[in-house]
CSV table of C-alpha atoms in Angstrom, one decimal:
chain,number,residue,atom,x,y,z
P,1,GLN,CA,-2.6,126.1,19.2
P,2,VAL,CA,-0.7,128.9,21.0
P,3,GLN,CA,1.1,127.6,24.1
P,4,LEU,CA,3.5,129.3,26.5
P,5,GLN,CA,5.2,126.8,28.7
P,6,GLN,CA,7.0,128.2,31.7
P,7,SER,CA,9.8,126.7,33.8
P,8,GLY,CA,9.2,125.2,37.2
P,9,ALA,CA,9.0,126.7,40.6
P,10,GLU,CA,12.1,128.2,42.2
P,11,LEU,CA,13.3,128.5,45.8
P,12,VAL,CA,16.1,130.9,45.9
P,13,LYS,CA,18.2,132.6,48.6
P,14,PRO,CA,18.1,136.4,49.3
P,15,GLY,CA,20.7,138.3,47.3
P,16,SER,CA,20.9,135.7,44.5
P,17,SER,CA,19.5,135.7,41.0
P,18,VAL,CA,17.1,133.5,39.1
P,19,LYS,CA,16.3,133.0,35.4
P,20,ILE,CA,12.9,131.8,34.4
P,21,SER,CA,11.9,130.7,30.9
P,22,CYS,CA,8.8,130.8,28.7
P,23,LYS,CA,8.8,128.5,25.7
P,24,ALA,CA,6.4,129.5,23.0
P,25,SER,CA,4.8,127.3,20.4
P,26,GLY,CA,1.9,127.4,17.9
P,27,TYR,CA,2.8,130.8,16.4
P,28,THR,CA,5.7,132.8,15.0
P,29,PHE,CA,7.7,133.7,18.0
P,30,THR,CA,9.5,136.6,16.4
P,31,SER,CA,6.2,138.4,15.4
P,32,TYR,CA,4.8,139.1,18.9
P,33,ASP,CA,6.0,140.9,22.0
P,34,MET,CA,6.4,138.8,25.1
P,35,HIS,CA,5.3,140.5,28.2
P,36,TRP,CA,6.1,139.6,31.8
P,37,ILE,CA,3.8,140.2,34.8
P,38,LYS,CA,4.3,139.8,38.5
P,39,GLN,CA,1.4,138.6,40.7
P,40,GLN,CA,1.5,138.7,44.5
P,41,PRO,CA,-1.3,137.9,46.8
P,42,GLY,CA,-2.8,141.1,48.1
P,43,ASN,CA,-0.6,143.2,45.8
P,44,GLY,CA,-2.4,142.3,42.6
P,45,LEU,CA,-0.7,142.4,39.2
P,46,GLU,CA,2.3,144.4,38.0
P,47,TRP,CA,3.5,144.7,34.5
P,48,ILE,CA,7.3,144.2,34.3
P,49,GLY,CA,8.0,144.9,30.7
P,50,TRP,CA,8.1,143.4,27.2
P,51,ILE,CA,10.6,142.1,24.7
P,52,TYR,CA,10.2,141.9,21.0
P,53,PRO,CA,12.0,138.7,20.0
P,54,GLY,CA,12.2,139.8,16.4
P,55,ASN,CA,14.9,142.4,17.2
P,56,GLY,CA,15.5,142.1,20.9
P,57,ASN,CA,14.0,145.5,21.7
P,58,THR,CA,12.7,145.8,25.2
P,59,LYS,CA,10.6,148.1,27.3
P,60,TYR,CA,10.6,148.1,31.1
P,61,ASN,CA,8.4,149.4,33.8
P,62,GLN,CA,10.8,151.8,35.5
P,63,LYS,CA,10.0,150.1,38.8
P,64,PHE,CA,11.8,147.0,37.6
P,65,ASN,CA,14.8,148.6,36.0
P,66,GLY,CA,17.8,146.9,37.5
P,67,LYS,CA,15.7,144.1,38.9
P,68,ALA,CA,14.5,142.3,35.7
P,69,THR,CA,16.3,141.6,32.5
P,70,LEU,CA,14.4,140.3,29.5
P,71,THR,CA,16.0,138.2,26.8
P,72,ALA,CA,14.8,135.9,24.0
P,73,ASP,CA,16.3,133.1,22.0
P,74,LYS,CA,14.9,132.9,18.5
P,75,SER,CA,16.4,129.5,17.8
P,76,SER,CA,14.4,127.9,20.6
P,77,SER,CA,11.4,130.2,20.7
P,78,THR,CA,12.1,130.9,24.3
P,79,ALA,CA,11.8,134.1,26.3
P,80,TYR,CA,13.7,134.5,29.5
P,81,MET,CA,13.5,136.8,32.5
P,82,GLN,CA,16.3,137.2,35.0
P,83,LEU,CA,15.6,138.6,38.4
P,84,SER,CA,18.6,139.8,40.4
P,85,SER,CA,19.4,140.8,44.0
P,86,LEU,CA,16.4,139.0,45.2
P,87,THR,CA,14.6,139.9,48.3
P,88,SER,CA,11.4,138.7,50.0
P,89,GLU,CA,9.6,141.4,48.0
P,90,ASP,CA,10.3,139.4,44.8
P,91,SER,CA,8.5,136.3,46.0
P,92,ALA,CA,5.6,136.1,43.6
P,93,VAL,CA,4.2,134.2,40.7
P,94,TYR,CA,5.6,135.5,37.4
P,95,PHE,CA,3.7,135.1,34.1
P,96,CYS,CA,4.7,135.5,30.5
P,97,ALA,CA,2.1,136.6,28.1
P,98,ARG,CA,2.0,137.1,24.3
P,99,GLY,CA,1.6,140.7,23.2
P,100,GLY,CA,1.3,143.3,21.5
P,101,ARG,CA,-1.5,145.3,23.1
P,102,VAL,CA,-3.8,142.4,23.6
P,103,LEU,CA,-2.1,140.0,26.0
P,104,ASP,CA,-4.1,137.1,24.7
P,105,TYR,CA,-2.2,134.0,25.8
P,106,TRP,CA,-0.5,133.6,29.2
P,107,GLY,CA,1.9,131.0,30.5
P,108,GLN,CA,0.9,129.0,33.6
P,109,GLY,CA,3.1,131.0,35.8
P,110,VAL,CA,6.3,130.4,37.8
P,111,MET,CA,6.3,130.7,41.6
P,112,VAL,CA,9.5,132.2,42.9
P,113,THR,CA,10.0,132.0,46.6
P,114,VAL,CA,12.9,134.0,48.1
P,115,SER,CA,13.9,132.5,51.4
P,116,SER,CA,17.0,131.6,53.3
F,1,ASP,CA,1.5,156.1,35.5
F,2,ILE,CA,-2.2,155.6,34.7
F,3,GLN,CA,-4.2,154.4,37.7
F,4,VAL,CA,-6.9,151.9,37.3
F,5,THR,CA,-9.6,151.7,40.0
F,6,GLN,CA,-11.6,148.6,39.9
F,7,SER,CA,-14.9,147.9,41.8
F,8,PRO,CA,-16.2,146.1,43.6
F,9,SER,CA,-13.3,144.2,45.1
F,10,SER,CA,-15.6,141.3,45.9
F,11,LEU,CA,-19.1,140.3,44.7
F,12,LEU,CA,-21.7,137.7,45.8
F,13,ALA,CA,-24.2,136.9,43.1
F,14,SER,CA,-26.8,134.2,42.4
F,15,LEU,CA,-26.9,131.9,39.4
F,16,GLY,CA,-28.7,133.6,36.5
F,17,GLU,CA,-28.0,137.0,38.0
F,18,ARG,CA,-26.6,139.9,35.9
F,19,VAL,CA,-23.2,141.0,37.2
F,20,THR,CA,-21.3,144.2,36.5
F,21,ILE,CA,-17.7,145.0,37.3
F,22,THR,CA,-16.2,148.5,36.7
F,23,CYS,CA,-12.8,149.9,36.0
F,24,GLN,CA,-12.1,153.6,36.1
F,25,THR,CA,-8.9,155.0,34.7
F,26,SER,CA,-7.1,158.2,35.9
F,27,GLN,CA,-6.9,159.5,32.4
F,28,SER,CA,-8.4,158.9,29.0
F,29,ILE,CA,-7.2,155.7,27.4
F,30,SER,CA,-9.7,155.5,24.5
F,31,ASN,CA,-10.6,151.8,24.3
F,32,ASN,CA,-7.3,150.4,25.3
F,33,LEU,CA,-8.5,148.1,28.1
F,34,ASN,CA,-8.8,144.4,28.3
F,35,TRP,CA,-10.7,142.2,30.8
F,36,TYR,CA,-9.4,138.8,32.1
F,37,GLN,CA,-10.8,136.0,34.1
F,38,GLN,CA,-8.5,134.0,36.5
F,39,LYS,CA,-9.3,130.9,38.4
F,40,PRO,CA,-7.2,129.8,41.4
F,41,GLY,CA,-3.9,128.3,40.3
F,42,GLN,CA,-4.5,129.0,36.7
F,43,ALA,CA,-3.3,131.5,34.1
F,44,PRO,CA,-5.5,134.5,33.3
F,45,MET,CA,-7.7,134.1,30.3
F,46,LEU,CA,-8.6,137.0,28.0
F,47,LEU,CA,-12.3,137.8,27.9
F,48,ILE,CA,-12.6,141.2,26.3
F,49,TYR,CA,-10.1,143.2,24.4
F,50,TYR,CA,-10.1,146.8,23.3
F,51,ALA,CA,-13.0,147.4,25.8
F,52,THR,CA,-15.8,145.8,23.7
F,53,SER,CA,-14.5,142.9,21.6
F,54,LEU,CA,-15.2,139.4,22.8
F,55,GLN,CA,-12.2,137.1,22.6
F,56,THR,CA,-12.8,134.1,20.3
F,57,GLY,CA,-14.2,131.1,22.2
F,58,MET,CA,-15.5,133.1,25.2
F,59,PRO,CA,-19.2,132.8,26.0
F,60,SER,CA,-21.4,135.5,24.6
F,61,ARG,CA,-22.8,136.2,28.1
F,62,PHE,CA,-19.6,138.3,28.7
F,63,SER,CA,-19.6,141.8,27.2
F,64,GLY,CA,-17.7,145.0,27.7
F,65,GLN,CA,-18.7,148.6,27.3
F,66,TYR,CA,-17.0,151.9,28.0
F,67,SER,CA,-17.8,155.6,28.3
F,68,GLY,CA,-15.1,158.1,28.7
F,69,ARG,CA,-12.8,156.8,31.5
F,70,SER,CA,-15.3,154.2,32.8
F,71,PHE,CA,-15.2,150.6,31.6
F,72,THR,CA,-17.6,147.8,32.5
F,73,LEU,CA,-17.6,144.1,32.2
F,74,THR,CA,-21.0,142.5,32.3
F,75,ILE,CA,-22.1,138.9,32.7
F,76,THR,CA,-25.7,138.7,31.6
F,77,SER,CA,-26.6,135.5,33.4
F,78,LEU,CA,-24.2,134.1,35.9
F,79,GLU,CA,-23.1,130.5,35.4
F,80,PRO,CA,-21.3,128.3,38.0
F,81,GLU,CA,-18.1,128.3,36.0
F,82,ASP,CA,-18.0,132.1,36.1
F,83,VAL,CA,-16.8,132.0,39.7
F,84,ALA,CA,-13.4,133.5,39.5
F,85,ASN,CA,-11.3,136.6,39.9
F,86,TYR,CA,-11.7,139.3,37.2
F,87,PHE,CA,-9.3,142.1,36.4
F,88,CYS,CA,-8.8,144.8,33.9
F,89,LEU,CA,-5.6,145.9,32.2
F,90,GLN,CA,-5.0,149.3,30.5
F,91,HIS,CA,-2.5,149.0,27.6
F,92,TYR,CA,-2.8,152.6,26.4
F,93,SER,CA,0.6,153.6,27.7
F,94,ALA,CA,3.5,152.0,29.5
F,95,PRO,CA,3.8,151.0,32.2
F,96,TYR,CA,0.6,149.0,31.6
F,97,THR,CA,-1.4,148.9,34.8
F,98,PHE,CA,-4.0,146.5,36.2
F,99,GLY,CA,-7.1,146.9,38.2
F,100,ALA,CA,-6.9,145.3,41.7
F,101,GLY,CA,-9.4,142.6,40.8
F,102,THR,CA,-12.9,141.5,41.7
F,103,LYS,CA,-13.5,138.2,43.4
F,104,LEU,CA,-16.8,136.8,42.2
F,105,GLU,CA,-18.5,134.2,44.3
F,106,LEU,CA,-21.9,132.5,44.4
F,107,LYS,CA,-24.5,133.6,46.9
């Protein structure tokens, strides 16, 4: 069965970076986009972008240009998102979700807390 | 960006009641809209894709319809396990955008 296993919660300092992971199993990793979504209480959900692990192509929400960097490792079927120059506005739960248009399976989410 | 306006933001309903949630998009997106259910502390689950198709394994009491820029999710007879947050997602064009969500609770 399709599973997306995300890394654990992160507590990080303002100005730093964090890299979270999403390990896929149960399907051909290189055949589906992997999307990333931000969820904040009260601010709803925001789509960050996607990466196609088959060739590394990416598409970002302009709002997250310079903030998020998406990568994928085909050998381990793992997608990554690095968030840089973190501020309190980046504190949120981040989900990965299998694409293309139908984001059908989601990871359990990673809570990132930015605090000094 | 395509704006998605979801209503209501919260909803109180009784067991067995018919429930309807609506998303309206700022421009035409054909049928490129999905519906999700999310329970506290859990990942969202896909209910309906391409506006009207029921995801495999989801109960048949969930259905989706659309007309123009208006999309509806209907639960024909509310069950206790349906208490959750529901949201829509337009995937017609990037950036994909979400409705703000509907919190469904039991009356």
